[in-house]
Amino acid sequence: MSSTHARPDHPFETDDARLRPIHEKVVARDRLSAEDALALYRTGDILALGWLANAVRERMHGDKTYFNVNRHINPTNVCMAACRLCAFGRKKDTPGAYTMALEEAFETAASGYSEAVTEFHIVGGLHPDLPFQYFLDLVSGLKERFPQVHLKAFTMVEVSYLAKRAKLSIAETLQQLKAAGVDSLPGGGAEIFADRVRHMICDHKIDGGEWLETAKLAHQMGLKSNATMLYGHVENDEDRVDHLLKLRGLQDLTGGFQTFIPLAFHPDHTALEHLPKTTGMLDIKQIAVSRLVLRQFSAHQGLLANADAEDCADLAALRCGRS
């Protein structure tokens, strides 16, 4: 679905001298460098940054914003990992832990289904006991019951874990998931690719290189995916830029990323709950910088379920690059 809104044109203006050569690159459709991306993160001129990002967005999509109606299915929150960033996972047999029987998962899908729903988004914990066949049966059962619904299922982290559990290669695992009915992969688990950061927030997950390699294999066999970045925790500007450039490099190679989703870190109920929440200014800046650096990604997505109402109003006013 799309939404349109007229906006009067106005010239680019800034008092930040670092943004003027970046404006020239944006107008010329030249690729931004790492130094350019750092300058964008460090500018205080949010209006000029929003102007640049919106110029790219309108050049690609005109004056339209697109929406997707999906339903999330989280078959289990039992997870062998203990990532400090996570408020979702539980150890087996601890309070709050659950695992859906297949029929329960199908009933969950049916209860949230309407004709407006075009996608089921399926992610869960790294369960130490569930066999690979459970996940194949989950996907094939959903595809049989809802053949018209797109199945976006299992992050690169989950695919890698399922492969190890089943003693299969990543490619073999992806092939079986695709044959069962998986249409594309979500982009979660990317977090921040820098090893320094991953050791602090998610050292039980695959590293950034393995995430990228798994995504590459998926793309090469025709499975598109999303990509994400979790920001607002212990990373710095250089880490964010490194993450974006690595995603851009893989997109250059495969063209398999459909959407980029910047995810603000929510520290509540995590081992990092002493950290402050992201500010609206950082949220807006991240969306804009992502749009400018990742121009090969046709869509940049925000999750309304995670959005603050005030931020949504600010984004609508600034038009800073989400589409």
CSV table of C-alpha atoms in Angstrom, one decimal:
chain,number,residue,atom,x,y,z
A,1,MET,CA,0.0,0.0,0.0
A,2,SER,CA,1.2,3.5,-0.6
A,3,SER,CA,0.5,7.0,0.8
A,4,THR,CA,1.2,10.3,-0.8
A,5,HIS,CA,1.6,13.8,0.6
A,6,ALA,CA,2.5,16.9,-1.3
A,7,ARG,CA,5.6,18.9,-0.1
A,8,PRO,CA,6.7,22.3,-1.4
A,9,ASP,CA,10.2,22.3,-2.9
A,10,HIS,CA,12.9,24.3,-1.2
A,11,PRO,CA,16.6,24.7,-1.8
A,12,PHE,CA,19.3,23.0,0.2
A,13,GLU,CA,20.7,25.1,3.0
A,14,THR,CA,23.2,24.4,5.7
A,15,ASP,CA,25.7,26.1,8.0
A,16,ASP,CA,27.7,22.9,8.3
A,17,ALA,CA,30.5,23.1,5.7
A,18,ARG,CA,31.0,19.3,5.8
A,19,LEU,CA,27.6,18.8,4.3
A,20,ARG,CA,28.1,20.9,1.2
A,21,PRO,CA,30.4,18.5,-0.7
A,22,ILE,CA,28.1,15.7,0.4
A,23,HIS,CA,25.2,17.6,-1.1
A,24,GLU,CA,27.1,17.8,-4.4
A,25,LYS,CA,27.6,14.0,-4.4
A,26,VAL,CA,23.9,13.4,-3.7
A,27,VAL,CA,22.9,15.6,-6.5
A,28,ALA,CA,25.5,14.0,-8.8
A,29,ARG,CA,24.3,10.5,-7.6
A,30,ASP,CA,27.9,9.7,-6.5
A,31,ARG,CA,28.5,7.1,-3.8
A,32,LEU,CA,29.2,8.4,-0.3
A,33,SER,CA,32.5,7.4,1.4
A,34,ALA,CA,33.1,6.3,5.0
A,35,GLU,CA,34.3,9.8,5.8
A,36,ASP,CA,31.0,11.2,4.3
A,37,ALA,CA,29.0,8.9,6.5
A,38,LEU,CA,30.8,9.9,9.6
A,39,ALA,CA,30.2,13.5,8.8
A,40,LEU,CA,26.5,12.8,8.5
A,41,TYR,CA,26.4,11.1,11.9
A,42,ARG,CA,28.3,14.0,13.5
A,43,THR,CA,26.4,16.9,12.0
A,44,GLY,CA,24.0,18.9,14.2
A,45,ASP,CA,22.0,20.1,11.1
A,46,ILE,CA,19.2,17.6,11.2
A,47,LEU,CA,17.1,19.7,8.7
A,48,ALA,CA,19.9,19.6,6.1
A,49,LEU,CA,20.4,15.9,6.7
A,50,GLY,CA,16.7,15.3,6.3
A,51,TRP,CA,16.7,17.3,3.1
A,52,LEU,CA,19.5,15.1,1.6
A,53,ALA,CA,17.9,11.9,2.6
A,54,ASN,CA,14.5,12.9,1.3
A,55,ALA,CA,16.0,14.0,-2.0
A,56,VAL,CA,17.3,10.5,-2.5
A,57,ARG,CA,13.9,9.0,-1.4
A,58,GLU,CA,11.9,11.1,-3.8
A,59,ARG,CA,14.2,10.5,-6.6
A,60,MET,CA,13.7,6.7,-6.2
A,61,HIS,CA,10.0,6.6,-5.2
A,62,GLY,CA,8.5,10.0,-5.9
A,63,ASP,CA,6.2,11.2,-3.2
A,64,LYS,CA,5.1,7.8,-2.0
A,65,THR,CA,5.4,5.8,1.2
A,66,TYR,CA,4.7,2.0,1.3
A,67,PHE,CA,3.2,-0.1,4.0
A,68,ASN,CA,3.3,-3.9,4.6
A,69,VAL,CA,0.7,-5.7,6.7
A,70,ASN,CA,2.2,-8.8,8.3
A,71,ARG,CA,1.8,-11.0,11.3
A,72,HIS,CA,4.6,-12.3,13.5
A,73,ILE,CA,4.8,-15.9,14.5
A,74,ASN,CA,7.5,-16.7,17.2
A,75,PRO,CA,7.3,-20.5,17.6
A,76,THR,CA,9.6,-20.6,20.6
A,77,ASN,CA,11.5,-18.3,22.9
A,78,VAL,CA,13.7,-21.0,24.3
A,79,CYS,CA,17.2,-20.2,23.3
A,80,MET,CA,20.6,-21.7,24.0
A,81,ALA,CA,22.3,-18.3,23.6
A,82,ALA,CA,22.5,-15.7,26.3
A,83,CYS,CA,22.9,-12.4,24.4
A,84,ARG,CA,23.1,-9.4,26.7
A,85,LEU,CA,20.9,-7.4,24.3
A,86,CYS,CA,18.0,-9.8,24.4
A,87,ALA,CA,14.8,-9.5,26.4
A,88,PHE,CA,13.0,-12.3,24.4
A,89,GLY,CA,15.0,-15.5,25.0
A,90,ARG,CA,14.5,-17.9,27.9
A,91,LYS,CA,16.3,-21.0,29.0
A,92,LYS,CA,14.4,-24.3,28.8
A,93,ASP,CA,12.2,-25.0,31.9
A,94,THR,CA,12.5,-21.5,33.2
A,95,PRO,CA,9.4,-19.2,33.9
A,96,GLY,CA,8.1,-17.7,30.7
A,97,ALA,CA,9.7,-20.2,28.4
A,98,TYR,CA,7.4,-21.7,25.7
A,99,THR,CA,7.5,-23.8,22.6
A,100,MET,CA,4.5,-24.0,20.3
A,101,ALA,CA,3.2,-27.3,19.0
A,102,LEU,CA,2.8,-27.2,15.2
A,103,GLU,CA,-1.0,-27.0,15.5
A,104,GLU,CA,-0.7,-24.2,18.0
A,105,ALA,CA,1.5,-22.3,15.5
A,106,PHE,CA,-1.0,-22.8,12.8
A,107,GLU,CA,-3.8,-21.6,15.1
A,108,THR,CA,-1.8,-18.5,15.9
A,109,ALA,CA,-1.4,-17.7,12.2
A,110,ALA,CA,-5.1,-18.2,11.6
A,111,SER,CA,-6.2,-16.1,14.6
A,112,GLY,CA,-4.2,-13.1,13.2
A,113,TYR,CA,-5.0,-13.6,9.6
A,114,SER,CA,-7.2,-11.3,7.4
A,115,GLU,CA,-7.3,-10.6,3.7
A,116,ALA,CA,-5.0,-7.6,4.4
A,117,VAL,CA,-2.2,-9.8,5.6
A,118,THR,CA,0.4,-10.5,2.9
A,119,GLU,CA,3.2,-11.9,5.0
A,120,PHE,CA,4.0,-14.1,8.0
A,121,HIS,CA,7.2,-13.1,9.7
A,122,ILE,CA,8.7,-16.1,11.5
A,123,VAL,CA,11.6,-15.9,14.0
A,124,GLY,CA,12.3,-17.5,17.3
A,125,GLY,CA,15.0,-18.7,19.7
A,126,LEU,CA,17.8,-21.2,19.1
A,127,HIS,CA,16.1,-24.1,20.7
A,128,PRO,CA,18.5,-26.8,21.9
A,129,ASP,CA,16.2,-29.8,21.3
A,130,LEU,CA,13.8,-29.0,18.4
A,131,PRO,CA,14.7,-31.0,15.3
A,132,PHE,CA,15.2,-29.4,11.9
A,133,GLN,CA,12.1,-31.3,10.7
A,134,TYR,CA,9.9,-29.3,13.1
A,135,PHE,CA,10.8,-26.1,11.2
A,136,LEU,CA,10.3,-27.7,7.8
A,137,ASP,CA,6.9,-28.9,8.9
A,138,LEU,CA,6.0,-25.5,10.3
A,139,VAL,CA,6.8,-23.8,7.0
A,140,SER,CA,5.2,-26.4,4.8
A,141,GLY,CA,2.1,-26.5,7.0
A,142,LEU,CA,1.7,-22.7,6.8
A,143,LYS,CA,2.2,-22.7,3.1
A,144,GLU,CA,-0.5,-25.4,2.7
A,145,ARG,CA,-3.0,-23.5,4.8
A,146,PHE,CA,-2.1,-20.0,3.5
A,147,PRO,CA,-0.7,-20.4,0.0
A,148,GLN,CA,-1.2,-16.8,-0.9
A,149,VAL,CA,0.8,-15.5,2.1
A,150,HIS,CA,4.5,-14.7,1.7
A,151,LEU,CA,6.6,-16.6,4.3
A,152,LYS,CA,9.6,-14.6,5.6
A,153,ALA,CA,11.2,-17.0,7.9
A,154,PHE,CA,14.4,-17.5,10.0
A,155,THR,CA,17.3,-15.1,10.4
A,156,MET,CA,20.8,-15.9,9.2
A,157,VAL,CA,21.6,-16.7,12.9
A,158,GLU,CA,18.8,-19.3,13.0
A,159,VAL,CA,19.7,-20.8,9.6
A,160,SER,CA,23.3,-21.2,10.8
A,161,TYR,CA,22.1,-22.9,14.0
A,162,LEU,CA,19.7,-25.2,12.3
A,163,ALA,CA,22.5,-26.2,9.9
A,164,LYS,CA,24.7,-27.2,12.8
A,165,ARG,CA,21.9,-29.0,14.6
A,166,ALA,CA,21.0,-31.0,11.4
A,167,LYS,CA,24.7,-31.6,10.5
A,168,LEU,CA,24.0,-29.9,7.1
A,169,SER,CA,25.9,-27.2,5.2
A,170,ILE,CA,24.3,-23.7,5.1
A,171,ALA,CA,23.5,-24.2,1.4
A,172,GLU,CA,21.8,-27.5,2.1
A,173,THR,CA,19.8,-26.0,5.0
A,174,LEU,CA,18.6,-23.1,2.8
A,175,GLN,CA,17.7,-25.4,0.0
A,176,GLN,CA,15.5,-27.5,2.2
A,177,LEU,CA,13.8,-24.5,3.8
A,178,LYS,CA,13.1,-23.0,0.4
A,179,ALA,CA,11.7,-26.3,-0.8
A,180,ALA,CA,9.4,-26.4,2.2
A,181,GLY,CA,8.0,-23.0,1.4
A,182,VAL,CA,10.2,-20.2,2.7
A,183,ASP,CA,10.0,-17.3,0.3
A,184,SER,CA,12.5,-14.9,1.9
A,185,LEU,CA,14.5,-14.3,5.0
A,186,PRO,CA,14.2,-11.6,7.7
A,187,GLY,CA,17.2,-9.4,8.5
A,188,GLY,CA,17.5,-9.9,12.2
A,189,GLY,CA,20.6,-11.0,14.1
A,190,ALA,CA,22.9,-8.6,12.2
A,191,GLU,CA,23.1,-6.3,15.2
A,192,ILE,CA,26.5,-4.6,14.6
A,193,PHE,CA,29.1,-6.5,12.6
A,194,ALA,CA,32.2,-5.2,14.5
A,195,ASP,CA,33.8,-8.0,16.6
A,196,ARG,CA,34.4,-5.6,19.5
A,197,VAL,CA,30.7,-4.9,19.8
A,198,ARG,CA,29.5,-8.4,19.2
A,199,HIS,CA,31.7,-9.7,22.0
A,200,MET,CA,29.9,-7.4,24.4
A,201,ILE,CA,26.3,-7.7,23.2
A,202,CYS,CA,25.8,-11.1,21.5
A,203,ASP,CA,28.9,-13.2,21.7
A,204,HIS,CA,26.8,-16.4,21.5
A,205,LYS,CA,25.7,-15.6,17.9
A,206,ILE,CA,27.6,-16.1,14.7
A,207,ASP,CA,30.0,-13.3,13.8
A,208,GLY,CA,29.4,-10.6,11.3
A,209,GLY,CA,31.3,-12.4,8.5
A,210,GLU,CA,29.2,-15.5,9.0
A,211,TRP,CA,26.0,-13.5,8.9
A,212,LEU,CA,27.1,-11.9,5.6
A,213,GLU,CA,28.2,-15.2,4.1
A,214,THR,CA,24.8,-16.9,5.0
A,215,ALA,CA,23.0,-14.0,3.4
A,216,LYS,CA,25.2,-14.2,0.3
A,217,LEU,CA,24.4,-17.9,-0.1
A,218,ALA,CA,20.6,-17.3,0.4
A,219,HIS,CA,20.7,-14.6,-2.3
A,220,GLN,CA,22.6,-16.7,-4.7
A,221,MET,CA,19.9,-19.4,-4.5
A,222,GLY,CA,17.1,-16.9,-5.1
A,223,LEU,CA,16.1,-16.2,-1.5
A,224,LYS,CA,15.9,-12.4,-1.0
A,225,SER,CA,16.3,-11.1,2.5
A,226,ASN,CA,16.1,-8.0,4.7
A,227,ALA,CA,19.0,-6.4,6.5
A,228,THR,CA,19.0,-4.7,9.9
A,229,MET,CA,21.3,-2.7,12.2
A,230,LEU,CA,20.7,-2.5,15.9
A,231,TYR,CA,22.0,0.9,17.1
A,232,GLY,CA,22.0,2.9,20.4
A,233,HIS,CA,23.9,0.5,22.7
A,234,VAL,CA,27.7,0.2,23.0
A,235,GLU,CA,28.6,0.9,19.3
A,236,ASN,CA,30.1,4.1,18.0
A,237,ASP,CA,29.8,6.1,14.8
A,238,GLU,CA,32.7,4.2,13.2
A,239,ASP,CA,31.0,0.8,14.0
A,240,ARG,CA,27.7,2.0,12.4
A,241,VAL,CA,29.5,3.2,9.3
A,242,ASP,CA,31.4,-0.1,9.0
A,243,HIS,CA,28.1,-2.0,9.3
A,244,LEU,CA,26.4,0.0,6.6
A,245,LEU,CA,29.4,-0.3,4.2
A,246,LYS,CA,29.6,-4.1,4.6
A,247,LEU,CA,25.9,-4.3,3.8
A,248,ARG,CA,26.4,-2.1,0.8
A,249,GLY,CA,29.3,-4.3,-0.4
A,250,LEU,CA,27.2,-7.4,-0.3
A,251,GLN,CA,24.3,-5.7,-2.0
A,252,ASP,CA,26.7,-4.7,-4.8
A,253,LEU,CA,27.6,-8.4,-5.2
A,254,THR,CA,24.1,-10.0,-5.0
A,255,GLY,CA,21.4,-7.4,-5.1
A,256,GLY,CA,19.5,-9.7,-2.8
A,257,PHE,CA,18.6,-7.3,0.0
A,258,GLN,CA,15.0,-6.0,-0.3
A,259,THR,CA,14.8,-3.7,2.7
A,260,PHE,CA,17.0,-2.1,5.3
A,261,ILE,CA,15.6,-1.8,8.8
A,262,PRO,CA,17.4,0.3,11.5
A,263,LEU,CA,16.4,-1.0,14.9
A,264,ALA,CA,16.7,1.2,18.0
A,265,PHE,CA,18.0,-0.8,21.0
A,266,HIS,CA,15.4,-1.0,23.8
A,267,PRO,CA,17.4,-1.8,27.0
A,268,ASP,CA,14.5,-2.6,29.3
A,269,HIS,CA,14.6,-6.2,30.7
A,270,THR,CA,18.0,-6.9,29.2
A,271,ALA,CA,21.5,-7.2,30.8
A,272,LEU,CA,22.2,-3.8,29.3
A,273,GLU,CA,19.2,-2.0,31.0
A,274,HIS,CA,21.6,0.5,32.6
A,275,LEU,CA,22.1,2.1,29.1
A,276,PRO,CA,19.9,5.0,28.1
A,277,LYS,CA,17.3,4.7,25.4
A,278,THR,CA,17.9,6.2,22.0
A,279,THR,CA,16.8,9.8,21.5
A,280,GLY,CA,14.4,10.9,18.8
A,281,MET,CA,17.2,12.9,17.2
A,282,LEU,CA,19.4,9.7,16.9
A,283,ASP,CA,16.5,7.7,15.5
A,284,ILE,CA,15.8,10.3,12.8
A,285,LYS,CA,19.5,10.7,12.0
A,286,GLN,CA,20.0,6.9,11.7
A,287,ILE,CA,17.1,6.6,9.2
A,288,ALA,CA,18.5,9.5,7.1
A,289,VAL,CA,22.1,8.3,7.1
A,290,SER,CA,21.0,4.8,6.1
A,291,ARG,CA,19.1,6.2,3.2
A,292,LEU,CA,22.0,8.2,2.0
A,293,VAL,CA,24.7,5.4,2.4
A,294,LEU,CA,22.5,2.5,1.2
A,295,ARG,CA,21.1,3.9,-2.0
A,296,GLN,CA,21.1,0.5,-3.6
A,297,PHE,CA,18.4,-0.6,-1.1
A,298,SER,CA,15.1,0.3,-2.7
A,299,ALA,CA,13.2,0.3,0.6
A,300,HIS,CA,14.1,1.5,4.1
A,301,GLN,CA,11.6,0.3,6.6
A,302,GLY,CA,10.4,1.4,10.0
A,303,LEU,CA,8.5,-0.9,12.3
A,304,LEU,CA,5.4,0.9,13.6
A,305,ALA,CA,5.2,-1.5,16.5
A,306,ASN,CA,8.5,-0.2,17.8
A,307,ALA,CA,8.0,3.5,16.9
A,308,ASP,CA,7.3,6.4,19.3
A,309,ALA,CA,4.3,8.5,18.3
A,310,GLU,CA,6.3,11.7,18.6
A,311,ASP,CA,9.1,10.3,16.5
A,312,CYS,CA,6.5,9.3,13.8
A,313,ALA,CA,5.2,12.9,13.7
A,314,ASP,CA,8.8,14.2,13.4
A,315,LEU,CA,9.6,11.8,10.6
A,316,ALA,CA,6.5,12.8,8.7
A,317,ALA,CA,7.5,16.5,9.1
A,318,LEU,CA,11.1,16.0,8.1
A,319,ARG,CA,10.5,13.4,5.4
A,320,CYS,CA,14.0,12.1,6.1
A,321,GLY,CA,14.2,9.0,3.9
A,322,ARG,CA,11.9,6.2,5.0
A,323,SER,CA,9.9,4.6,2.2
